[in-house]
Amino acid sequence: MRPPRSFGASNPPLKGRGFAPGAGERAYVYAKACGIMGKSFVAKRIPELTRPDRLSALDRLVFPRESRELPERELLPDLEQRITKRTVSQILSIVSSYSRPPELLLRLLRTWEYADLKSSLNALVGGEPTFPSWTRLGPFGTVRFAAYPDLAAMLKGTEFEFLLSREMNLVRGADAVTAQALLDKHYYSCLWQAVKKLPVSDRTEAEKILAEEISLRNCIWALRLRSYYGMPGREVSEHLMDIGPVKGGKSFRKGDNAPVSLAADAQAMLDFSLDSRSAWEGWRRERFLNPEIPGRSWIADPRYFQNATGDYLYKLALRAFRRKPFSIDTAFCFIRIKQYEEDLLTSVAEGLGLGMSGQDVFALLEVVP
């Protein structure tokens, strides 16, 4: 049952900072989020995901009342769709609990819209006549995916109209990297602006975690462009998200209170040799790099780095979830935790579909159950 609308109306909007949810809504959201978390495969329940040895067993574990008797080839996409659908449904139930949802939470919910837009652009470049499916976000979706392959009809009147000026390049596939970078910059710029609109008491944890996420995302993007596309450092620099600056201090850069660019860590590694582990010694994000294996040549692995940082960001959100129970921080952390759970469940499903064990998948993802 939703809280009465009057709870949200009890606090007037804060000038220049957006609407402030009332105490009743905040308490309701926290209680609801805790209830969902208790049944989620996070924290103490993560080790349960190492037990299934087949997709059907994972299906029964994750959906005990809704498991399906399907051949494994059909079960995998069906299971992945249900995992995403449930995740979005749970996040929607939290976002919709506010009479006027904070922009930050709406931006987080639209993570799926960004992912689907990237997929539709790739499908368009590949000449796919139809776009098979996308994640429904109820009243909060903005892109008209049903209009595919008419990109103008999909994006007209949305915040993504800026892509239309590049339509011909996108169709030819000549500007795919730039399109991906533009979307990432747009996504994180909007998130950062939404965080800054909140009262300080509502955004402390979210701001810290988002700053780390943007900084690490820049590092991942730089590693991918250098490793997979052979892009030189100067060109990579043009694709980084120079959002901020943020204040330093122990939250962002130990012992330094000067403003810090969230692209600084990525900029620092643009000239490091990709096949020399010693070249990376002393880099601030060194601990997320793949380790050296005796008898093998070391090469920087973007996938390992992304998995390691994903686990790190999840743990930051998990620790911060109950730190300020009635702040927007809590809802922010809840959404990030649920998104991590979706990624983990999907990865385990895909691994089992390939004949791997749950333990093997966890080892590949650098997750310690």
Short mmCIF file of C-alpha atoms in Angstrom, two decimals:
data_model
loop_
_atom_site.label_atom_id
_atom_site.label_comp_id
_atom_site.label_asym_id
_atom_site.label_seq_id
_atom_site.Cartn_x
_atom_site.Cartn_y
_atom_site.Cartn_z
CA MET A 1 0.00 0.00 0.00
CA ARG A 2 1.34 3.42 -0.95
CA PRO A 3 1.69 6.17 1.68
CA PRO A 4 -0.87 8.98 1.47
CA ARG A 5 0.01 11.69 -1.05
CA SER A 6 -0.22 14.30 1.70
CA PHE A 7 3.04 13.01 3.21
CA GLY A 8 5.02 14.29 0.26
CA ALA A 9 3.11 17.57 0.17
CA SER A 10 3.92 18.33 3.80
CA ASN A 11 7.32 19.70 2.79
CA PRO A 12 7.35 22.55 0.23
CA PRO A 13 9.85 22.39 -2.62
CA LEU A 14 13.32 23.63 -1.78
CA LYS A 15 14.10 26.57 -4.04
CA GLY A 16 16.81 25.65 -6.50
CA ARG A 17 17.22 22.16 -5.07
CA GLY A 18 14.14 20.29 -6.20
CA PHE A 19 11.32 18.71 -4.23
CA ALA A 20 12.07 17.30 -0.76
CA PRO A 21 10.07 14.14 0.09
CA GLY A 22 8.25 14.20 3.44
CA ALA A 23 9.12 12.13 6.50
CA GLY A 24 6.30 9.66 5.90
CA GLU A 25 7.44 8.87 2.36
CA ARG A 26 11.04 8.50 3.50
CA ALA A 27 10.12 6.04 6.27
CA TYR A 28 7.89 4.07 3.90
CA VAL A 29 10.60 3.83 1.24
CA TYR A 30 13.21 2.69 3.74
CA ALA A 31 10.93 -0.03 5.16
CA LYS A 32 9.98 -1.22 1.69
CA ALA A 33 13.59 -1.24 0.48
CA CYS A 34 14.68 -3.26 3.54
CA GLY A 35 11.93 -5.78 2.86
CA ILE A 36 13.02 -6.26 -0.74
CA MET A 37 16.71 -6.43 0.23
CA GLY A 38 16.00 -9.20 2.71
CA LYS A 39 14.80 -11.45 -0.13
CA SER A 40 17.46 -10.41 -2.64
CA PHE A 41 20.61 -12.30 -3.62
CA VAL A 42 22.97 -9.80 -2.06
CA ALA A 43 25.19 -9.76 1.04
CA LYS A 44 24.74 -13.06 2.94
CA ARG A 45 22.59 -14.63 0.20
CA ILE A 46 25.21 -14.35 -2.56
CA PRO A 47 26.87 -17.72 -1.69
CA GLU A 48 23.59 -19.47 -2.54
CA LEU A 49 24.24 -18.67 -6.20
CA THR A 50 27.27 -20.99 -6.28
CA ARG A 51 25.14 -24.08 -5.58
CA PRO A 52 23.05 -24.58 -8.76
CA ASP A 53 24.74 -26.79 -11.36
CA ARG A 54 22.12 -26.30 -14.07
CA LEU A 55 20.00 -23.42 -15.34
CA SER A 56 16.84 -25.13 -14.18
CA ALA A 57 18.23 -25.29 -10.62
CA LEU A 58 19.07 -21.58 -10.73
CA ASP A 59 15.57 -20.85 -12.01
CA ARG A 60 14.02 -22.73 -9.07
CA LEU A 61 16.31 -20.89 -6.63
CA VAL A 62 15.59 -17.40 -7.97
CA PHE A 63 11.93 -17.94 -8.86
CA PRO A 64 10.71 -20.71 -6.52
CA ARG A 65 7.05 -20.02 -7.38
CA GLU A 66 7.50 -19.11 -11.03
CA SER A 67 10.15 -21.53 -12.32
CA ARG A 68 9.55 -22.95 -15.78
CA GLU A 69 10.06 -26.32 -17.40
CA LEU A 70 11.84 -25.34 -20.61
CA PRO A 71 14.78 -26.73 -22.59
CA GLU A 72 17.93 -24.95 -21.41
CA ARG A 73 18.41 -23.20 -24.76
CA GLU A 74 14.99 -21.57 -24.35
CA LEU A 75 15.29 -21.17 -20.59
CA LEU A 76 18.34 -18.88 -20.67
CA PRO A 77 16.79 -15.88 -22.49
CA ASP A 78 13.51 -16.41 -20.66
CA LEU A 79 15.25 -16.44 -17.27
CA GLU A 80 17.32 -13.35 -18.10
CA GLN A 81 14.19 -11.45 -19.12
CA ARG A 82 12.42 -12.38 -15.88
CA ILE A 83 15.46 -11.34 -13.81
CA THR A 84 15.49 -7.92 -15.45
CA LYS A 85 11.72 -7.55 -15.29
CA ARG A 86 11.68 -8.30 -11.55
CA THR A 87 14.60 -5.97 -10.86
CA VAL A 88 12.95 -3.09 -12.70
CA SER A 89 9.60 -3.83 -11.05
CA GLN A 90 11.18 -3.66 -7.57
CA ILE A 91 12.99 -0.41 -8.36
CA LEU A 92 9.81 1.04 -9.87
CA SER A 93 7.98 0.19 -6.65
CA ILE A 94 10.51 2.29 -4.72
CA VAL A 95 10.63 5.21 -7.15
CA SER A 96 6.82 5.29 -7.41
CA SER A 97 6.52 5.44 -3.62
CA TYR A 98 7.44 9.11 -3.80
CA SER A 99 4.62 11.46 -4.75
CA ARG A 100 7.25 13.37 -6.75
CA PRO A 101 10.22 11.04 -7.40
CA PRO A 102 13.62 12.77 -7.07
CA GLU A 103 15.30 13.28 -10.44
CA LEU A 104 18.34 11.29 -9.28
CA LEU A 105 16.25 8.15 -8.86
CA LEU A 106 14.55 8.61 -12.23
CA ARG A 107 17.98 8.95 -13.84
CA LEU A 108 19.11 5.70 -12.20
CA LEU A 109 15.96 3.93 -13.37
CA ARG A 110 16.70 5.06 -16.92
CA THR A 111 19.98 3.13 -16.87
CA TRP A 112 18.06 0.48 -18.82
CA GLU A 113 16.88 3.05 -21.34
CA TYR A 114 20.48 4.05 -22.06
CA ALA A 115 21.47 0.39 -22.47
CA ASP A 116 18.54 -0.28 -24.79
CA LEU A 117 19.31 2.85 -26.81
CA LYS A 118 22.90 1.69 -27.29
CA SER A 119 21.63 -1.73 -28.38
CA SER A 120 19.16 -0.18 -30.82
CA LEU A 121 21.91 1.99 -32.33
CA ASN A 122 24.09 -1.11 -32.77
CA ALA A 123 21.14 -2.92 -34.37
CA LEU A 124 20.59 0.05 -36.67
CA VAL A 125 24.24 0.10 -37.70
CA GLY A 126 24.06 -3.67 -38.32
CA GLY A 127 21.04 -3.26 -40.57
CA GLU A 128 18.67 -5.22 -38.31
CA PRO A 129 15.10 -4.69 -39.57
CA THR A 130 13.52 -5.01 -36.12
CA PHE A 131 14.52 -4.33 -32.53
CA PRO A 132 13.30 -7.40 -30.63
CA SER A 133 12.73 -6.16 -27.09
CA TRP A 134 13.43 -3.43 -24.61
CA THR A 135 12.89 -2.85 -20.91
CA ARG A 136 9.57 -1.20 -20.05
CA LEU A 137 9.91 1.61 -17.50
CA GLY A 138 6.23 2.46 -17.21
CA PRO A 139 5.54 6.21 -17.20
CA PHE A 140 9.25 7.00 -16.77
CA GLY A 141 10.51 5.82 -20.17
CA THR A 142 11.17 8.46 -22.83
CA VAL A 143 12.54 6.76 -25.97
CA ARG A 144 9.91 5.35 -28.36
CA PHE A 145 11.60 2.03 -29.16
CA ALA A 146 8.48 0.78 -30.95
CA ALA A 147 9.29 3.28 -33.73
CA TYR A 148 12.54 1.45 -34.62
CA PRO A 149 14.21 1.69 -37.14
CA ASP A 150 13.03 5.30 -37.55
CA LEU A 151 15.64 6.97 -35.34
CA ALA A 152 14.03 10.40 -35.65
CA ALA A 153 10.67 9.06 -34.49
CA MET A 154 12.37 7.26 -31.60
CA LEU A 155 14.25 10.31 -30.32
CA LYS A 156 12.28 13.39 -31.39
CA GLY A 157 11.34 15.48 -28.36
CA THR A 158 13.58 13.50 -25.99
CA GLU A 159 16.87 14.49 -24.37
CA PHE A 160 18.62 12.25 -26.93
CA GLU A 161 17.78 14.44 -29.94
CA PHE A 162 21.43 15.43 -30.10
CA LEU A 163 22.11 12.04 -31.72
CA LEU A 164 19.98 12.90 -34.74
CA SER A 165 22.58 15.26 -36.15
CA ARG A 166 24.89 12.26 -36.35
CA GLU A 167 22.34 9.87 -37.82
CA MET A 168 24.09 9.28 -41.12
CA ASN A 169 27.39 8.49 -39.42
CA LEU A 170 25.61 6.12 -37.02
CA VAL A 171 23.90 4.29 -39.86
CA ARG A 172 27.22 3.85 -41.65
CA GLY A 173 28.84 2.69 -38.43
CA ALA A 174 31.60 5.24 -38.82
CA ASP A 175 30.96 6.99 -35.54
CA ALA A 176 29.94 4.16 -33.18
CA VAL A 177 32.65 4.84 -30.58
CA THR A 178 31.79 8.53 -30.46
CA ALA A 179 28.09 7.72 -30.05
CA GLN A 180 28.83 5.40 -27.12
CA ALA A 181 31.06 8.05 -25.50
CA LEU A 182 28.43 10.76 -26.03
CA LEU A 183 25.75 8.65 -24.38
CA ASP A 184 27.99 7.81 -21.42
CA LYS A 185 28.92 11.46 -20.96
CA HIS A 186 25.28 12.49 -21.18
CA TYR A 187 24.18 9.82 -18.71
CA TYR A 188 26.76 10.60 -16.05
CA SER A 189 26.54 14.38 -16.51
CA CYS A 190 22.80 14.21 -15.89
CA LEU A 191 23.32 11.95 -12.87
CA TRP A 192 25.93 14.30 -11.42
CA GLN A 193 23.70 17.34 -11.92
CA ALA A 194 20.79 15.48 -10.31
CA VAL A 195 22.92 14.63 -7.27
CA LYS A 196 23.98 18.24 -6.89
CA LYS A 197 20.36 19.41 -6.88
CA LEU A 198 19.67 17.49 -3.67
CA PRO A 199 20.20 18.97 -0.19
CA VAL A 200 23.61 18.00 1.20
CA SER A 201 21.97 15.85 3.88
CA ASP A 202 20.32 13.78 1.15
CA ARG A 203 23.30 13.24 -1.12
CA THR A 204 26.45 12.62 0.96
CA GLU A 205 26.78 8.90 0.22
CA ALA A 206 25.38 9.11 -3.30
CA GLU A 207 27.87 11.83 -4.23
CA LYS A 208 30.83 9.82 -2.92
CA ILE A 209 29.79 6.62 -4.68
CA LEU A 210 28.90 8.35 -7.94
CA ALA A 211 32.23 10.20 -7.97
CA GLU A 212 34.03 6.86 -7.60
CA GLU A 213 31.85 5.30 -10.28
CA ILE A 214 32.53 8.07 -12.82
CA SER A 215 36.26 8.00 -12.10
CA LEU A 216 36.40 4.21 -12.53
CA ARG A 217 34.15 4.30 -15.58
CA ASN A 218 36.66 6.65 -17.19
CA CYS A 219 39.43 4.15 -16.44
CA ILE A 220 37.41 1.27 -17.92
CA TRP A 221 36.61 3.28 -21.04
CA ALA A 222 40.28 4.26 -21.46
CA LEU A 223 41.41 0.66 -21.07
CA ARG A 224 38.85 -0.58 -23.57
CA LEU A 225 39.67 2.05 -26.18
CA ARG A 226 43.39 1.39 -25.86
CA SER A 227 43.12 -2.43 -25.70
CA TYR A 228 40.32 -3.17 -28.16
CA TYR A 229 40.64 -0.28 -30.62
CA GLY A 230 44.37 0.51 -30.35
CA MET A 231 43.48 4.16 -29.78
CA PRO A 232 46.39 6.42 -28.79
CA GLY A 233 46.28 8.24 -25.45
CA ARG A 234 45.66 11.69 -26.93
CA GLU A 235 42.58 10.45 -28.78
CA VAL A 236 41.32 8.48 -25.77
CA SER A 237 41.49 11.66 -23.70
CA GLU A 238 38.88 13.25 -25.94
CA HIS A 239 36.35 10.54 -25.03
CA LEU A 240 36.71 10.80 -21.23
CA MET A 241 34.05 12.31 -18.97
CA ASP A 242 35.67 15.34 -17.36
CA ILE A 243 32.84 15.80 -14.86
CA GLY A 244 33.43 17.74 -11.68
CA PRO A 245 35.72 18.85 -10.28
CA VAL A 246 34.99 17.44 -6.83
CA LYS A 247 36.63 18.28 -3.56
CA GLY A 248 39.43 15.99 -2.51
CA GLY A 249 39.84 14.64 1.01
CA LYS A 250 39.64 11.08 2.23
CA SER A 251 36.40 10.41 0.37
CA PHE A 252 38.00 10.88 -3.04
CA ARG A 253 41.74 11.26 -2.85
CA LYS A 254 43.47 10.56 0.44
CA GLY A 255 45.19 13.50 2.06
CA ASP A 256 44.30 15.99 -0.67
CA ASN A 257 41.55 18.59 -0.28
CA ALA A 258 42.19 20.31 -3.62
CA PRO A 259 39.62 19.97 -6.41
CA VAL A 260 39.96 16.70 -8.32
CA SER A 261 38.89 15.95 -11.88
CA LEU A 262 37.01 12.67 -12.20
CA ALA A 263 39.02 11.99 -15.36
CA ALA A 264 42.36 12.39 -13.55
CA ASP A 265 42.97 8.69 -12.81
CA ALA A 266 42.24 7.72 -16.42
CA GLN A 267 44.41 10.53 -17.75
CA ALA A 268 47.27 9.31 -15.58
CA MET A 269 47.37 5.87 -17.24
CA LEU A 270 47.08 6.82 -20.90
CA ASP A 271 50.80 6.34 -21.57
CA PHE A 272 51.30 3.22 -19.42
CA SER A 273 52.41 0.18 -21.41
CA LEU A 274 49.58 -2.35 -21.75
CA ASP A 275 51.98 -5.30 -21.54
CA SER A 276 54.21 -4.17 -18.66
CA ARG A 277 52.82 -4.65 -15.15
CA SER A 278 55.65 -2.65 -13.60
CA ALA A 279 54.59 0.43 -15.59
CA TRP A 280 51.38 0.58 -13.53
CA GLU A 281 53.01 0.49 -10.10
CA GLY A 282 51.89 3.38 -7.93
CA TRP A 283 48.80 4.15 -10.01
CA ARG A 284 45.88 5.00 -7.70
CA ARG A 285 43.63 2.31 -9.23
CA GLU A 286 46.34 -0.34 -9.45
CA ARG A 287 44.55 -2.76 -7.12
CA PHE A 288 41.80 -3.38 -9.70
CA LEU A 289 44.22 -4.62 -12.37
CA ASN A 290 44.47 -8.30 -13.24
CA PRO A 291 47.33 -10.00 -11.34
CA GLU A 292 50.44 -11.44 -12.91
CA ILE A 293 50.41 -15.21 -13.48
CA PRO A 294 53.77 -17.01 -13.26
CA GLY A 295 54.93 -18.23 -16.65
CA ARG A 296 52.55 -16.01 -18.61
CA SER A 297 53.02 -12.62 -20.21
CA TRP A 298 50.95 -9.95 -18.50
CA ILE A 299 48.52 -7.81 -20.52
CA ALA A 300 46.07 -5.32 -18.99
CA ASP A 301 42.60 -6.88 -19.07
CA PRO A 302 39.70 -4.37 -19.29
CA ARG A 303 37.11 -7.05 -18.46
CA TYR A 304 38.92 -8.01 -15.24
CA PHE A 305 39.21 -4.35 -14.27
CA GLN A 306 35.50 -3.77 -14.90
CA ASN A 307 34.47 -6.81 -12.84
CA ALA A 308 36.74 -5.85 -9.95
CA THR A 309 35.49 -2.27 -9.85
CA GLY A 310 31.86 -3.43 -10.12
CA ASP A 311 32.28 -5.56 -7.00
CA TYR A 312 33.97 -2.64 -5.21
CA LEU A 313 31.15 -0.18 -6.04
CA TYR A 314 28.52 -2.71 -4.95
CA LYS A 315 30.21 -3.05 -1.57
CA LEU A 316 30.36 0.73 -1.17
CA ALA A 317 26.60 0.91 -1.78
CA LEU A 318 25.90 -2.03 0.52
CA ARG A 319 27.82 -0.43 3.40
CA ALA A 320 26.12 2.92 2.86
CA PHE A 321 22.57 1.55 2.48
CA ARG A 322 21.66 1.80 6.19
CA ARG A 323 23.98 4.68 7.08
CA LYS A 324 21.31 7.38 6.68
CA PRO A 325 18.02 5.44 6.58
CA PHE A 326 15.61 8.22 5.62
CA SER A 327 17.76 10.07 3.08
CA ILE A 328 17.69 9.83 -0.72
CA ASP A 329 21.11 8.21 -0.27
CA THR A 330 19.34 5.04 0.86
CA ALA A 331 17.17 4.83 -2.26
CA PHE A 332 20.23 5.54 -4.43
CA CYS A 333 22.16 2.70 -2.78
CA PHE A 334 19.17 0.36 -3.04
CA ILE A 335 18.94 0.89 -6.81
CA ARG A 336 22.68 0.40 -7.34
CA ILE A 337 22.62 -2.79 -5.23
CA LYS A 338 19.68 -4.19 -7.19
CA GLN A 339 21.40 -3.37 -10.49
CA TYR A 340 24.48 -5.24 -9.28
CA GLU A 341 22.29 -8.20 -8.31
CA GLU A 342 20.75 -8.24 -11.79
CA ASP A 343 24.21 -8.30 -13.38
CA LEU A 344 25.34 -11.09 -11.05
CA LEU A 345 22.25 -13.26 -11.60
CA THR A 346 22.48 -12.80 -15.36
CA SER A 347 26.19 -13.67 -15.36
CA VAL A 348 25.57 -16.85 -13.35
CA ALA A 349 22.76 -17.81 -15.73
CA GLU A 350 24.97 -17.26 -18.78
CA GLY A 351 27.81 -19.22 -17.17
CA LEU A 352 25.59 -22.18 -16.35
CA GLY A 353 24.26 -22.02 -19.91
CA LEU A 354 27.85 -22.45 -21.13
CA GLY A 355 28.44 -25.45 -18.88
CA MET A 356 30.35 -23.58 -16.16
CA SER A 357 29.72 -24.01 -12.46
CA GLY A 358 28.56 -21.21 -10.19
CA GLN A 359 31.97 -21.21 -8.52
CA ASP A 360 33.67 -20.81 -11.91
CA VAL A 361 31.47 -17.84 -12.75
CA PHE A 362 32.27 -16.17 -9.43
CA ALA A 363 35.99 -16.70 -10.00
CA LEU A 364 35.71 -15.19 -13.49
CA LEU A 365 33.84 -12.16 -12.08
CA GLU A 366 36.31 -11.74 -9.21
CA VAL A 367 33.45 -12.12 -6.71
CA VAL A 368 34.21 -13.69 -3.33
CA PRO A 369 30.97 -15.35 -2.11
#
